[in-house]
Structure formats: structure tokens, C-alpha cells
Short mmCIF file of C-alpha atoms in Angstrom, two decimals:
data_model
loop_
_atom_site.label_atom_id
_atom_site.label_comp_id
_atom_site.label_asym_id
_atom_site.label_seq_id
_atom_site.Cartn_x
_atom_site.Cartn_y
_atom_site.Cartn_z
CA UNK A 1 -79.48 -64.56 -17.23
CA UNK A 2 -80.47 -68.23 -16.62
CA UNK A 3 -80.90 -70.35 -19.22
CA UNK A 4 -82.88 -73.09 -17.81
CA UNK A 5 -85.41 -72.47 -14.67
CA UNK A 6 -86.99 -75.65 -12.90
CA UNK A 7 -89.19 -74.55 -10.26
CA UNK A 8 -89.62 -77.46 -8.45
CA UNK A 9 -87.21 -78.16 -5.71
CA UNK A 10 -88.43 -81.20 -4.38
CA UNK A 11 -92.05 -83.58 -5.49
CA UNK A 12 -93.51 -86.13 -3.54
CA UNK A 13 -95.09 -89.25 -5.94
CA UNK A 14 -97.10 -92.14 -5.23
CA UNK A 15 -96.05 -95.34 -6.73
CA UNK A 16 -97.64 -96.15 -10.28
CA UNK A 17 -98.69 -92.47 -10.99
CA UNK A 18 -97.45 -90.07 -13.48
CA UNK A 19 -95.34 -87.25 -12.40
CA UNK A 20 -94.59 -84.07 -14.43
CA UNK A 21 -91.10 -81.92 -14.22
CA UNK A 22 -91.58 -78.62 -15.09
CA UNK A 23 -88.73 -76.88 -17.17
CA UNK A 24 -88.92 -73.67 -18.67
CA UNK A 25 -85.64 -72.25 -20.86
CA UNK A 26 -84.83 -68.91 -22.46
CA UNK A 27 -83.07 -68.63 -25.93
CA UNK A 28 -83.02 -66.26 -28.94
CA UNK A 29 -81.64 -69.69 -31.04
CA UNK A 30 -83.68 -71.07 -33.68
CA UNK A 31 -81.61 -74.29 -33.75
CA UNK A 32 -81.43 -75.68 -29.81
CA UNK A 33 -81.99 -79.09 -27.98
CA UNK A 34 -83.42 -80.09 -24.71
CA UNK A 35 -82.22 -82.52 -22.62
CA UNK A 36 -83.05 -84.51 -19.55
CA UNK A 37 -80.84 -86.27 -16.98
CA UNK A 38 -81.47 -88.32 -14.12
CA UNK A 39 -79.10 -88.23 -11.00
CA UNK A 40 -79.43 -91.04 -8.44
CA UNK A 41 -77.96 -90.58 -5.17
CA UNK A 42 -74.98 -92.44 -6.71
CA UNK A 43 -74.19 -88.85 -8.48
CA UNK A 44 -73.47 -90.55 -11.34
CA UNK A 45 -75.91 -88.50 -14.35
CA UNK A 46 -77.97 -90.50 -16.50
CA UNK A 47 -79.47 -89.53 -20.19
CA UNK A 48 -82.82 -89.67 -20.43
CA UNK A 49 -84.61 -87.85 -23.56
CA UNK A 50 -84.03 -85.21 -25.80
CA UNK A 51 -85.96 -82.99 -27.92
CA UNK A 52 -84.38 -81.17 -30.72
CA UNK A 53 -86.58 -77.14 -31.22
CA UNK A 54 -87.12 -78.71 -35.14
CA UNK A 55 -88.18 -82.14 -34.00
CA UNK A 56 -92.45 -81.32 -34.54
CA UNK A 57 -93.27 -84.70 -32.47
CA UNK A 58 -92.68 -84.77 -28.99
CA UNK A 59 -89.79 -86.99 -27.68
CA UNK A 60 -90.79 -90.22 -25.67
CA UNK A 61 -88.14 -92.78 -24.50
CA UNK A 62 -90.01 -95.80 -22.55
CA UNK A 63 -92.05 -94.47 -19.62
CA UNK A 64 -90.38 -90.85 -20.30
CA UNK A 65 -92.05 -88.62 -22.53
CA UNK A 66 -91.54 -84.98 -23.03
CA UNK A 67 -94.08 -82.05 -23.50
CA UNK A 68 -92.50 -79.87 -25.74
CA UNK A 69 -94.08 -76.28 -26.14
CA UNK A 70 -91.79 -74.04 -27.98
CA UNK A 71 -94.15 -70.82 -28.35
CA UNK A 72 -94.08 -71.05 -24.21
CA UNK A 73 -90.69 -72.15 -24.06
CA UNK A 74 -91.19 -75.22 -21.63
CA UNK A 75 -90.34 -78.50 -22.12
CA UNK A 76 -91.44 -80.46 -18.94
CA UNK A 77 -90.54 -84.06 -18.46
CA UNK A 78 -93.21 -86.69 -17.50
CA UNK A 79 -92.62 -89.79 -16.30
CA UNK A 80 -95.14 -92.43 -16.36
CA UNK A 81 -96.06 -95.10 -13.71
CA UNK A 82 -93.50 -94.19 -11.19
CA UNK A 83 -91.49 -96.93 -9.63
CA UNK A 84 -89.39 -96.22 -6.52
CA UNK A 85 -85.76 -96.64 -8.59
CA UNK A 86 -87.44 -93.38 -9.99
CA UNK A 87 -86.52 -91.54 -6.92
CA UNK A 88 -83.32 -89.16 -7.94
CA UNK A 89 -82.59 -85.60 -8.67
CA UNK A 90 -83.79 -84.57 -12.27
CA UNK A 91 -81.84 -81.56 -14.42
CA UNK A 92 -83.33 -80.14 -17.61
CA UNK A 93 -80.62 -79.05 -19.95
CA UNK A 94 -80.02 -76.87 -23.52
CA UNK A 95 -77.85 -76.98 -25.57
CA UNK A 96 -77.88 -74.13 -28.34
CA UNK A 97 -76.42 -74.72 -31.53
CA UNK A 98 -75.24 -71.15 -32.86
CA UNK A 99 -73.04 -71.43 -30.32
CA UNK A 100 -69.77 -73.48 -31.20
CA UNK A 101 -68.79 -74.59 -27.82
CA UNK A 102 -70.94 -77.56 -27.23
CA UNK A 103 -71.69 -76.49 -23.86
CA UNK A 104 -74.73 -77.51 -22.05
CA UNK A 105 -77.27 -75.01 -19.80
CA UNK A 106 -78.26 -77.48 -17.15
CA UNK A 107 -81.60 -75.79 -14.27
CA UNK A 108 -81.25 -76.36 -10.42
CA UNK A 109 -82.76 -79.42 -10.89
CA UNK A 110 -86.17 -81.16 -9.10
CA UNK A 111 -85.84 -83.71 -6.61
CA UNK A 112 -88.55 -86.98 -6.57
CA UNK A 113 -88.91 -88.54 -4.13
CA UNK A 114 -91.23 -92.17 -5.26
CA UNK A 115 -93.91 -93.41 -2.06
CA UNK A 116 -94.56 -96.88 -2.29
CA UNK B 1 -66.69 -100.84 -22.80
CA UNK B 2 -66.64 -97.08 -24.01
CA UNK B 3 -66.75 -94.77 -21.53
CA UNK B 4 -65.60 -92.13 -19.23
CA UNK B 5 -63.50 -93.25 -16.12
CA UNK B 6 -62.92 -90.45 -13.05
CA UNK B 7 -60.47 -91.17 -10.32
CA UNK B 8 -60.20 -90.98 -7.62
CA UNK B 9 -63.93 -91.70 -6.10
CA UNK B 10 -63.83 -90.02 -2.91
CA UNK B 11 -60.67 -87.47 -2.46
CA UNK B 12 -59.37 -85.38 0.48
CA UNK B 13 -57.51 -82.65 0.13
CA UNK B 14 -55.64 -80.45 3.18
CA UNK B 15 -55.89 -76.57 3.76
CA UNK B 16 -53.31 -75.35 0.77
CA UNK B 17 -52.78 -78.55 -0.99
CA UNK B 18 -53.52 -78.70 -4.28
CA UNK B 19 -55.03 -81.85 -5.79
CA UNK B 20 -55.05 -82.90 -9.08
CA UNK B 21 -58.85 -84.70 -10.67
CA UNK B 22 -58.17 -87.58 -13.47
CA UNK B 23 -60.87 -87.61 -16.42
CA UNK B 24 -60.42 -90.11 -18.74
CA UNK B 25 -62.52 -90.99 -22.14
CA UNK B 26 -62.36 -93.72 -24.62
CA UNK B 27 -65.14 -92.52 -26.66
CA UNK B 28 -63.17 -90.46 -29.31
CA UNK B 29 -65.12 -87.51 -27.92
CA UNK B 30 -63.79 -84.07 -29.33
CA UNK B 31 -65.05 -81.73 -26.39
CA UNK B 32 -64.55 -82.59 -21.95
CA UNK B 33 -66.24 -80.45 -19.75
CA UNK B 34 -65.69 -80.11 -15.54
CA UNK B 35 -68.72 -79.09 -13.11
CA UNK B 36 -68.74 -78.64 -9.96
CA UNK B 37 -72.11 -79.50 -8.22
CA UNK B 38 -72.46 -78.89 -4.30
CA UNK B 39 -74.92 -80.45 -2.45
CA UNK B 40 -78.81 -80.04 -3.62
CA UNK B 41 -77.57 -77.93 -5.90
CA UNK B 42 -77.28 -77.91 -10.15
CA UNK B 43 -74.40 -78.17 -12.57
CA UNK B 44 -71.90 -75.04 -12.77
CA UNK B 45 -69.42 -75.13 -15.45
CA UNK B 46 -65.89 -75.19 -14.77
CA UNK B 47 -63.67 -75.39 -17.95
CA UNK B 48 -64.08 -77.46 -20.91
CA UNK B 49 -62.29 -77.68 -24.36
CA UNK B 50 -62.82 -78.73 -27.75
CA UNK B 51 -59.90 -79.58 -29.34
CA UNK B 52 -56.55 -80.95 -27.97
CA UNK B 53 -54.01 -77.96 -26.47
CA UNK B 54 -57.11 -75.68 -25.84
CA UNK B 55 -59.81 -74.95 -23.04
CA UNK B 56 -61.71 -72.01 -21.84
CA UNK B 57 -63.12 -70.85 -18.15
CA UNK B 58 -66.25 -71.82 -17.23
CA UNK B 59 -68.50 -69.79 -15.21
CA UNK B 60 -66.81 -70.81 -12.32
CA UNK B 61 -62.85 -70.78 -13.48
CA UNK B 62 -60.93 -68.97 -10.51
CA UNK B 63 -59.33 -71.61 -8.15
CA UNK B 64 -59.35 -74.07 -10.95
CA UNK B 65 -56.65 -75.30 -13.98
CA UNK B 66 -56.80 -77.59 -16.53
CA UNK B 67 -55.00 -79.01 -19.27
CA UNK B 68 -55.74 -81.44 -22.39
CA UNK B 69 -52.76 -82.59 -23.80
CA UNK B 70 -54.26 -85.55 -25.01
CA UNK B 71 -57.45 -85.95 -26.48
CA UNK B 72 -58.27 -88.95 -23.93
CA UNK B 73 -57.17 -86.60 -20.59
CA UNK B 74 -58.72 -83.56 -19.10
CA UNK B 75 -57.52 -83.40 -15.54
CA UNK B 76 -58.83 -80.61 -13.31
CA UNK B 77 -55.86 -79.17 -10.32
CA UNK B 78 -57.77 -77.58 -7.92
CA UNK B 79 -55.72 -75.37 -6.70
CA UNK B 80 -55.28 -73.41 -3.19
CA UNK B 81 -56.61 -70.38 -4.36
CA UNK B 82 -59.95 -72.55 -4.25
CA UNK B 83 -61.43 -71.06 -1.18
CA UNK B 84 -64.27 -73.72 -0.79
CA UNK B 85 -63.16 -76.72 -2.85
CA UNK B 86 -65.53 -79.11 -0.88
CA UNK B 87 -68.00 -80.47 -3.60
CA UNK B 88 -69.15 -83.52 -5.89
CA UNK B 89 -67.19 -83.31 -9.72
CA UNK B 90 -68.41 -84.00 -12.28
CA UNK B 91 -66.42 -84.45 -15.53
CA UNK B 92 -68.27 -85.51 -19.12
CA UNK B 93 -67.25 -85.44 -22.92
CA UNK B 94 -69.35 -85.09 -26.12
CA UNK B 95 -69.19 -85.46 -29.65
CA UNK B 96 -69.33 -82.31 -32.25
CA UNK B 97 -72.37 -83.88 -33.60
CA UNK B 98 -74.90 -86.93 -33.26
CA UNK B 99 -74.15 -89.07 -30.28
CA UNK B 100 -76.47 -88.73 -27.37
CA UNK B 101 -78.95 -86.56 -28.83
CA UNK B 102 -77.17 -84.48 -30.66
CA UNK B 103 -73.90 -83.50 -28.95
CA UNK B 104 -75.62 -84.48 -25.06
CA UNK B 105 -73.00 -85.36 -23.00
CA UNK B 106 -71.81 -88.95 -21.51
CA UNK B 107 -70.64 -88.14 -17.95
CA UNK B 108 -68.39 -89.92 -15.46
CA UNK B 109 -69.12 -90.81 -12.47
CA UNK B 110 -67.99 -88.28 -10.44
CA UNK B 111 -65.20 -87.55 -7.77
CA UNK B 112 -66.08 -86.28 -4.13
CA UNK B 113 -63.83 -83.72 -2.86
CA UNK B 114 -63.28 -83.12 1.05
CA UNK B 115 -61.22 -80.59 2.53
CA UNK B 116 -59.86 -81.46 5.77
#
């Protein structure tokens, strides 16, 4: 079954608005975290937030901030005043923490694509 | 710098070669994962290990070996067998606990494989 689900294949932005990644995630863990990543056409992956299921605020890191609603199981990523080095594929990730492998559940990913 | 180093960049590999993927950390990172990511696509897990001398498939093992012999190394052979090796790999390495938001992973920058 998949862990993470991004439903957003691609989003079109316009320079200095705010732009909102949907992820949604299934687990029967008490004890998980979220995570975002960026990946410019470089490839290279880039850490952006994270949101631990305890944490009761939500996570914000600069312009990134992260909606965290555990009783709907989303945890979408919004980014604020959009620049055009914004442009880059975006994955939503989980790790759960029963588990003992330390493996990460990364979605399909959304790509952005910043208008100036 | 700490980090994790992937060589070569850009690799291409002939019908029935096998080719052998250098991933190399400095962060004193207990587990190294491998992805494979083709194009547009997300993050599928190849092998990964925990501790020194041990690893275990991925979701998408067959094709694929790996060994981790030293706690620095984690090369990935793709092997013959591979039937569609072309892709973008990815290898990355985490802590047990704390570091990037609790155990999120530090990648490298990634190795583009071509068959020709």
C-alpha cells in the first residue's frame, strides 16, 4: 500500500505568491516524522522541514512552513513568496519509528514550476 | 566538509556489463540507503543497511548487489540481470537518531546511469 500520496504532478506559481504541496500519508504508528525535500534539476535532494506526529506546533523553516493535520493524515508543505530558484521537484517523506530500519517512505513527488 | 561523495557523475554502461556505483560518507552515519529514481518519477528503494557486514533488499532488489564492508562505503554493482538499468541514483546515509530531523537522510548527489 503506499505510504505517502502527493497528488499533484505538476503546479504552475506566480512569483511572490504562496504555493501549497499537498501530501497525504497512511500509518498505524503513533511515533512517525514527516519530511520534505526539494530536488532541483541538479538531482541533487535538499532537506527542507520536518514535523515529528508528537511535535503539537507546526514546523516552519524560513519561507517553508508545514500544515500538519494528523486526525486527516496530511501534512502539506507551503512555501511562502515564491522566488524562481523555487522551481524544482518536491517529495514528501515518513519515516516511522516502530520500525527499526530507518528507512524513509518518500510520494511521487509535485513539480513547481515559479512564473516570474 | 562532512558529507556524502557519489562517483562517478554521469556513467555508461554496455548491454551485459556490469558497473559498479561508489557511495562514500564521512558523517559517521550508521545506516546508507540506494534509490533509483527514473525520470519524473519518485524515490524507490534499492538496498540499504544499518550496520557494517549487513544490508537488506529494497523494494526494488533484483538486478542489484551491494556490500558495506566499511562503515564509510556502500557501493551498488548493477548487475546484467538489470534489464533497464538506465536511471538517476541516488545514494544517502542517516544517523540512528537526531541529525536531520530525526534520522532524515543527507543524500549525495547522485550518479546518472546510461546504457548504451
Amino acid at each position: 500500500a503506499q505510504k505517502i500520496t502527493q497528488t499533484q504532478p505538476g503546479m504552475f506559481v506566480q512569483e511572490k505568491e504562496a504555493v501549497t504541496l499537498d501530501c497525504t500519508y497512511d500509518t498505524s504508528d503513533q511515533s512517525y516524522g514527516l519530511f520534505w525535500y526539494k530536488q532541483p534539476s541538479s538531482g541533487e535532494m535538499i532537506f527542507l522541514i520536518y514535523q515529528g506526529s508528537y511535535d503539537e506546533q507546526n514546523a516552519t523553516e524560513g519561507r517553508y512552513s508545514l500544515n500538519f493535520q494528523k486526525a486527516r493524515k496530511s501534512a502539506n508543505l507551503v512555501i511562502s513568496a515564491s522566488q524562481l530558484g523555487d522551481s524544482a521537484m518536491y517529495f514528501c517523506a515518513m519515516r516511522e519509528f516502530s520500525s527499526n530500519d530507518y528507512k524513509l517512505s518518500f510520494g511521487a513527488g509535485t513539480t513547481v514550476t515559479v512564473r516570474a | 566538509d562532512g558529507g556524502i561523495t557519489q562517483s562517478p557523475k554521469y556513467l555508461f554502461r554496455k548491454e551485459g556489463q556490469n558497473v559498479t556505483l561508489s557511495c562514500e560518507q564521512n558523517l559517521n552515519h550508521d545506516a546508507m540507503y540506494w534509490y533509483r529514481q527514473d525520470p519524473g518519477q519518485g524515490l524507490r528503494l534499492i538496498y540499504y543497511s544499518q550496520i557494517v557486514n549487513d544490508f537488506q533488499k529494497g523494494d526494488i532488489a533484483e538486478g542489484y548487489s551491494v556490500s558495506r564492508e566499511k562503515k564509510e562505503s556502500f557501493p551498488l554493482t548493477v548487475t546484467s540481470a538489470q534489464k533497464n538499468p538506465t536511471a538517476f541514483y541516488l545514494c544517502a546515509s542517516s544517523p540512528r537518531t537526531g541529525g536531520t530531523g530525526e534520522g532524515g537522510y543527507t543524500f549525495g548527489s547522485g550518479t546518472r546511469l546510461t546504457v548504451v
